[in-house]
Coordinates of N, CA and C in Angstrom, one line a residue:
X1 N 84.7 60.6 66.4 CA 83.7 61.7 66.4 C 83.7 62.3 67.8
X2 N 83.8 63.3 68.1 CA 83.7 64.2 69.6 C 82.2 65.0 69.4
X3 N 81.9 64.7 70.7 CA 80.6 65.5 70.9 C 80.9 67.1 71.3
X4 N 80.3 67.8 70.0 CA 80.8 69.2 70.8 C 79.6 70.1 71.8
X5 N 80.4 70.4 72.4 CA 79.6 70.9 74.0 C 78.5 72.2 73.9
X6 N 78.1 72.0 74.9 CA 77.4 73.9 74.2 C 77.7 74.9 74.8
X7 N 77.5 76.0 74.7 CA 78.0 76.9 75.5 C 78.0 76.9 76.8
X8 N 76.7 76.2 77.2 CA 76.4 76.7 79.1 C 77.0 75.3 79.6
X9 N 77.7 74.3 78.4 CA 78.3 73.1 79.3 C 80.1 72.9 79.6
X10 N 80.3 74.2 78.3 CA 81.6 74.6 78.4 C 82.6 74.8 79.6
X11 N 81.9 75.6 80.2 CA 82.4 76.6 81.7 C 81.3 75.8 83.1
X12 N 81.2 74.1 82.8 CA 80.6 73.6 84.3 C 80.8 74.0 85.3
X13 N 82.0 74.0 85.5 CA 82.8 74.0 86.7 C 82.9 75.5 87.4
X14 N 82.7 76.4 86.1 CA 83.0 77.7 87.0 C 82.5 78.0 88.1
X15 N 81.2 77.8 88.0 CA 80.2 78.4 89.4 C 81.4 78.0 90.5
X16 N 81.7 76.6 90.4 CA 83.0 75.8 91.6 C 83.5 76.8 91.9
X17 N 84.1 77.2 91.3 CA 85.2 78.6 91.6 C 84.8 79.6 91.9
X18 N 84.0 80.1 91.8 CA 83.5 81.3 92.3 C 82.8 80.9 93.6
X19 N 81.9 79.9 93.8 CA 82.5 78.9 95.3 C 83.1 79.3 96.2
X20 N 84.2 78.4 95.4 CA 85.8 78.3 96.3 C 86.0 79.6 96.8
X21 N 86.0 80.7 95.5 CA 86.8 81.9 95.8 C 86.1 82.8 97.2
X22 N 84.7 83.0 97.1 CA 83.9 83.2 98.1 C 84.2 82.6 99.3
X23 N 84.4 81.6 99.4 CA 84.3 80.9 101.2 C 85.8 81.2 101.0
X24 N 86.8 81.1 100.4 CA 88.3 81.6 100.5 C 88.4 83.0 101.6
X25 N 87.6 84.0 101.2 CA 87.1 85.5 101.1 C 86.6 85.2 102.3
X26 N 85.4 84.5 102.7 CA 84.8 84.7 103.7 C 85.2 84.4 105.4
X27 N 86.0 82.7 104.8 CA 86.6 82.2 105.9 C 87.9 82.2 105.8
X28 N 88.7 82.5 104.9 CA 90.1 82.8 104.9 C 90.8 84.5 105.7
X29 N 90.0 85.5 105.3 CA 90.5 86.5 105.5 C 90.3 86.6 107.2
X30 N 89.3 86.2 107.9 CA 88.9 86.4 109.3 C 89.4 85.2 110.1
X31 N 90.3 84.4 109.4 CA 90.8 83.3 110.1 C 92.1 83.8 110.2
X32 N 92.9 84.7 109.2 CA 93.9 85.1 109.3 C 94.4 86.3 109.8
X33 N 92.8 87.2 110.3 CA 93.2 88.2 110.9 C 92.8 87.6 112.3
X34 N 92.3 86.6 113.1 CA 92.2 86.6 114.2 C 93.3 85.8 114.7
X35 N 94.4 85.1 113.6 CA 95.3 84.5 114.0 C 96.4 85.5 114.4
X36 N 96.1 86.4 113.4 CA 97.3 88.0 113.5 C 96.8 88.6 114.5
X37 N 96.0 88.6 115.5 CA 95.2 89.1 117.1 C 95.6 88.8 117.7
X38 N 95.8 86.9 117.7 CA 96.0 86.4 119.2 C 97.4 85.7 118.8
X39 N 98.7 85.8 118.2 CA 99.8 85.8 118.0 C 100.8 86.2 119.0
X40 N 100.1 87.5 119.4 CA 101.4 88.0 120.7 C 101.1 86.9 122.2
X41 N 102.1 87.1 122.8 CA 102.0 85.8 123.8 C 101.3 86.8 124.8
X42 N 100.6 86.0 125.3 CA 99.6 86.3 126.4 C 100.8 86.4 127.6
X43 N 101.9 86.3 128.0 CA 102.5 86.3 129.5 C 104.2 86.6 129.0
X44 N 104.3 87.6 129.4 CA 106.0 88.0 128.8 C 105.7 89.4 128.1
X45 N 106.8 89.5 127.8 CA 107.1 90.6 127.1 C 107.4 90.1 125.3
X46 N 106.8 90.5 124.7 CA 106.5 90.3 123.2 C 107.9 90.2 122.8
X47 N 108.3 90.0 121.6 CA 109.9 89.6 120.7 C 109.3 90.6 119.7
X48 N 110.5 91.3 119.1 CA 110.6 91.3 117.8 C 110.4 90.5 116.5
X49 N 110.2 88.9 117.0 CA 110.0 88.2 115.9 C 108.5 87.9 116.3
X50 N 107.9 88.1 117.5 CA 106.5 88.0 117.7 C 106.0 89.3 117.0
X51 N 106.2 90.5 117.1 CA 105.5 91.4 116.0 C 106.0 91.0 114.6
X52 N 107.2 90.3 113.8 CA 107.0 90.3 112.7 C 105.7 89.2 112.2
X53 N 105.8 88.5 113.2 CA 105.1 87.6 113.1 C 103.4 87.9 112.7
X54 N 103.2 89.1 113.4 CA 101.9 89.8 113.4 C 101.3 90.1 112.4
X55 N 102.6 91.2 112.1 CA 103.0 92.0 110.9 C 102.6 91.0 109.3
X56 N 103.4 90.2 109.6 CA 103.0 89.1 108.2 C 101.8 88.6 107.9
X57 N 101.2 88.3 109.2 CA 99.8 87.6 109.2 C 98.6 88.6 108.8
X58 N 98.8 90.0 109.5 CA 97.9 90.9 109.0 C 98.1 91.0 107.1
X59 N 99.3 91.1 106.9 CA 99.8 91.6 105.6 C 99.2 90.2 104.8
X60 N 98.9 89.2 105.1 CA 98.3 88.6 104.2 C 96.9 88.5 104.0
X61 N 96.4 88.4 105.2 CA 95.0 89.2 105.4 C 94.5 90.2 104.6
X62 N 95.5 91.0 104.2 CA 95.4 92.1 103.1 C 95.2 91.9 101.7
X63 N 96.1 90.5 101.6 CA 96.4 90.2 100.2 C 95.8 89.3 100.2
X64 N 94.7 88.5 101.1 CA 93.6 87.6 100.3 C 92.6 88.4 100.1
X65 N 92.1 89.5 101.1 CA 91.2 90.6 101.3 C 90.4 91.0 100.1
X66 N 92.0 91.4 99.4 CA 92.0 91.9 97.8 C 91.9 91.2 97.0
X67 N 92.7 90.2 97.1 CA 93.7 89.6 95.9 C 92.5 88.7 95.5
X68 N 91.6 87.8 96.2 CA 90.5 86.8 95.5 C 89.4 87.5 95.9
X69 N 88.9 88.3 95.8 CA 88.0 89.4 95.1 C 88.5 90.1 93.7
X70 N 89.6 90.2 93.6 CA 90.0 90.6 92.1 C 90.2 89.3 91.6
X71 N 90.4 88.3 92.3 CA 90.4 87.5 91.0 C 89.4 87.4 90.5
X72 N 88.2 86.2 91.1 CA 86.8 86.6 91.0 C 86.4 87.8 89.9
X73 N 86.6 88.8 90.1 CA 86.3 90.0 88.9 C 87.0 89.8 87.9
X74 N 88.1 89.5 88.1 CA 88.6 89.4 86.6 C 88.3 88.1 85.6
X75 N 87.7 87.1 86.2 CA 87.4 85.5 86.0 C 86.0 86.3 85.6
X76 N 85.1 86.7 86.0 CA 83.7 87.1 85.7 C 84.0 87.7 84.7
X77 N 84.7 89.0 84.6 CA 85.0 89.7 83.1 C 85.7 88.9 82.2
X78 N 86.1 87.9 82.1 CA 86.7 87.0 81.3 C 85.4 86.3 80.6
X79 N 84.3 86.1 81.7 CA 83.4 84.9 81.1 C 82.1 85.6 81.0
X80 N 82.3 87.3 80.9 CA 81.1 87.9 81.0 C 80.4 87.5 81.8
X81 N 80.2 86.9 82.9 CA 79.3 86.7 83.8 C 79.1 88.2 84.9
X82 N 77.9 88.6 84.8 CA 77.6 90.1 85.3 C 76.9 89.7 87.0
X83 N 76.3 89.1 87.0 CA 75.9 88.9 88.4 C 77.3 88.1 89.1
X84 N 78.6 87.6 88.9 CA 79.3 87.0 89.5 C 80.1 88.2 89.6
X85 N 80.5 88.8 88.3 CA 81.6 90.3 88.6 C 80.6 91.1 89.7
X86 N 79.4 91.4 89.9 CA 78.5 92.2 90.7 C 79.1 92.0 92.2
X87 N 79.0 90.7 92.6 CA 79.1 90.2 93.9 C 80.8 90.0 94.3
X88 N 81.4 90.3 93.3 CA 83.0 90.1 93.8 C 83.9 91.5 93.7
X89 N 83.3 92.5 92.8 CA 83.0 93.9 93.0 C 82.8 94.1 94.3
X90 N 81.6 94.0 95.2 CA 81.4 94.4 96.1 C 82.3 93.9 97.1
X91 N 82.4 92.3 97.0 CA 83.4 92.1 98.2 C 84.8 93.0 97.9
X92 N 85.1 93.2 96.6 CA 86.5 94.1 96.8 C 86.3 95.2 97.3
X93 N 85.1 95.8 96.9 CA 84.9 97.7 97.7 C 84.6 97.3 99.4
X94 N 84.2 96.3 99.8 CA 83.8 95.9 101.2 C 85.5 96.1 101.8
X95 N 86.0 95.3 101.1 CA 87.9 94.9 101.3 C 88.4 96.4 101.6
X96 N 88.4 97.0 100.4 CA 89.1 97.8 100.4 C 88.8 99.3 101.5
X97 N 87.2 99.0 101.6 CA 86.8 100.0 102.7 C 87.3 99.9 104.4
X98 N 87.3 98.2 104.1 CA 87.9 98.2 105.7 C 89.4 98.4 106.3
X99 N 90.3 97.7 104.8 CA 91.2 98.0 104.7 C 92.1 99.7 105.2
X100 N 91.2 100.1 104.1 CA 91.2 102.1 104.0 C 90.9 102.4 105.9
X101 N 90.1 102.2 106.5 CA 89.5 102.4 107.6 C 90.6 101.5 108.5
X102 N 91.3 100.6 108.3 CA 91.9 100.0 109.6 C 93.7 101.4 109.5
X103 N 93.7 101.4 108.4 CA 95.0 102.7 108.1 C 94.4 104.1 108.4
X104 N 92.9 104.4 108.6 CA 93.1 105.8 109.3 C 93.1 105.5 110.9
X105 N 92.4 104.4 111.2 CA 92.8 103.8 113.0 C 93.9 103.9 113.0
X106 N 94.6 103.4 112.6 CA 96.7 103.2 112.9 C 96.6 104.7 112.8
X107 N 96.5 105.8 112.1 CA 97.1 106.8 111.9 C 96.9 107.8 112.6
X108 N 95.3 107.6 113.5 CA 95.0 108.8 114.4 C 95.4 108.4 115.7
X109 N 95.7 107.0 115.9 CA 95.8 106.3 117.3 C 97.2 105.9 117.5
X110 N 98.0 106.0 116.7 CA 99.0 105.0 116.3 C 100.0 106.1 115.8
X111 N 100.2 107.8 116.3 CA 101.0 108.7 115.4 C 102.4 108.2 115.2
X112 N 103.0 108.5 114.0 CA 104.7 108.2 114.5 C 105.0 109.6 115.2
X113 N 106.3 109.1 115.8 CA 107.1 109.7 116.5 C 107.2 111.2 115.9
X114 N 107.0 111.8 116.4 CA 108.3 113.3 116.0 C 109.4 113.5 116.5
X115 N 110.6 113.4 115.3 CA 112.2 113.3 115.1 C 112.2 114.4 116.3
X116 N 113.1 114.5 117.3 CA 113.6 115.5 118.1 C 114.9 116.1 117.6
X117 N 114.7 117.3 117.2 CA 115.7 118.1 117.1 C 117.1 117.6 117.6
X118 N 118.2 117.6 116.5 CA 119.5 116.7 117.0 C 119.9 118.3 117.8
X119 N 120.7 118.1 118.7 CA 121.9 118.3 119.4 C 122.9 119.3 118.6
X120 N 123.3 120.0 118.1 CA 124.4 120.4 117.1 C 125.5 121.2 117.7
X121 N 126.6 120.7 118.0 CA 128.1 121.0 118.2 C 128.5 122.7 118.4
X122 N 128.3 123.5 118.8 CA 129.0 124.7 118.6 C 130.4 124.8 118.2
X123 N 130.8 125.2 117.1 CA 132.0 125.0 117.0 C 132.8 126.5 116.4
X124 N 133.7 127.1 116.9 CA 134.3 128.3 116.9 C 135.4 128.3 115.7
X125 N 135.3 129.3 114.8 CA 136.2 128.7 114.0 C 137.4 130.2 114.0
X126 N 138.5 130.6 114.1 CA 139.2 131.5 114.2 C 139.1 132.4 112.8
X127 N 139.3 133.9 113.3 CA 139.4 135.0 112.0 C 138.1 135.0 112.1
X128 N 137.5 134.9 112.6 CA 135.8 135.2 112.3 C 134.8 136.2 113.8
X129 N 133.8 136.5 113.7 CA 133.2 136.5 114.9 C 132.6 135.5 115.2
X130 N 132.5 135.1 116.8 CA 131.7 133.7 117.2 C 130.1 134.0 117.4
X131 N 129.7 132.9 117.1 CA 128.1 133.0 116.4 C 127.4 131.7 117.5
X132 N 128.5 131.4 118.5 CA 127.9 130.5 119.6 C 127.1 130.6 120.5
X133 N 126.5 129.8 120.6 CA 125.3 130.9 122.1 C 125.9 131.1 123.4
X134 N 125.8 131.7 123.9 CA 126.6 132.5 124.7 C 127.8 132.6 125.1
X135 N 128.5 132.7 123.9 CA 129.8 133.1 123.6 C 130.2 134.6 123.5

């Protein structure tokens, strides 16, 4: 004979997770972006594998940012829980606001280059008139 469970004893454990996911979120994302801060070496001239290095750490910073705040929401819309999807909602619009905001910093401070006009060959070709500059 199995004792069957009740509804609110089914899903014990969830609150755990939503826990976990939260301090993930809280203490994961700002541990990985001050690791992606202090990465470049303080004495020398930086490497190309010291920016990738950067590069990757920010980039995951991004993808816990998101990624367990959507989980979270999608785990709440699974179990209908409205005050858990509420608060994992917000941390993703929190995410995605700072996110959004660290890409308009890079882009007003941080312009790329403008391509400089190549160089192009004057070249004279016979039977024609020449169209060279000061030819």
């Amino acid at each position: 004979m199995t004792a069957e469970l009740r509804p609110d004893q089914r899903l014990g454990w969830l609150p755990l997770v939503w826990v976990l996911l939260f301090c993930t979120w809280l203490f994961g994302v700002p541990m990985l972006v001050l690791e992606s801060a202090f990465s470049m070496p303080f004495m020398g001239v930086p490497t190309a594998a010291d920016y990738a290095e950067r590069d990757m750490l920010a980039m995951w910073a991004k993808i816990v940012a998101v990624g367990v705040p959507f989980l979270g929401v999608l785990l709440a819309a699974i179990t209908r829980r409205t005050a858990a999807a509420a608060v994992f909602v917000t941390l993703l619009l929190l995410s995605l606001a700072v996110i959004g905001y660290h890409r308009a910093y890079d882009a007003r401070h941080n312009p790329t280059p403008v391509p400089t006009p190549e160089q192009r060959a004057c070249q004279e070709h016979s039977g024609g008139d020449n169209r060279c500059p000061g030819g």
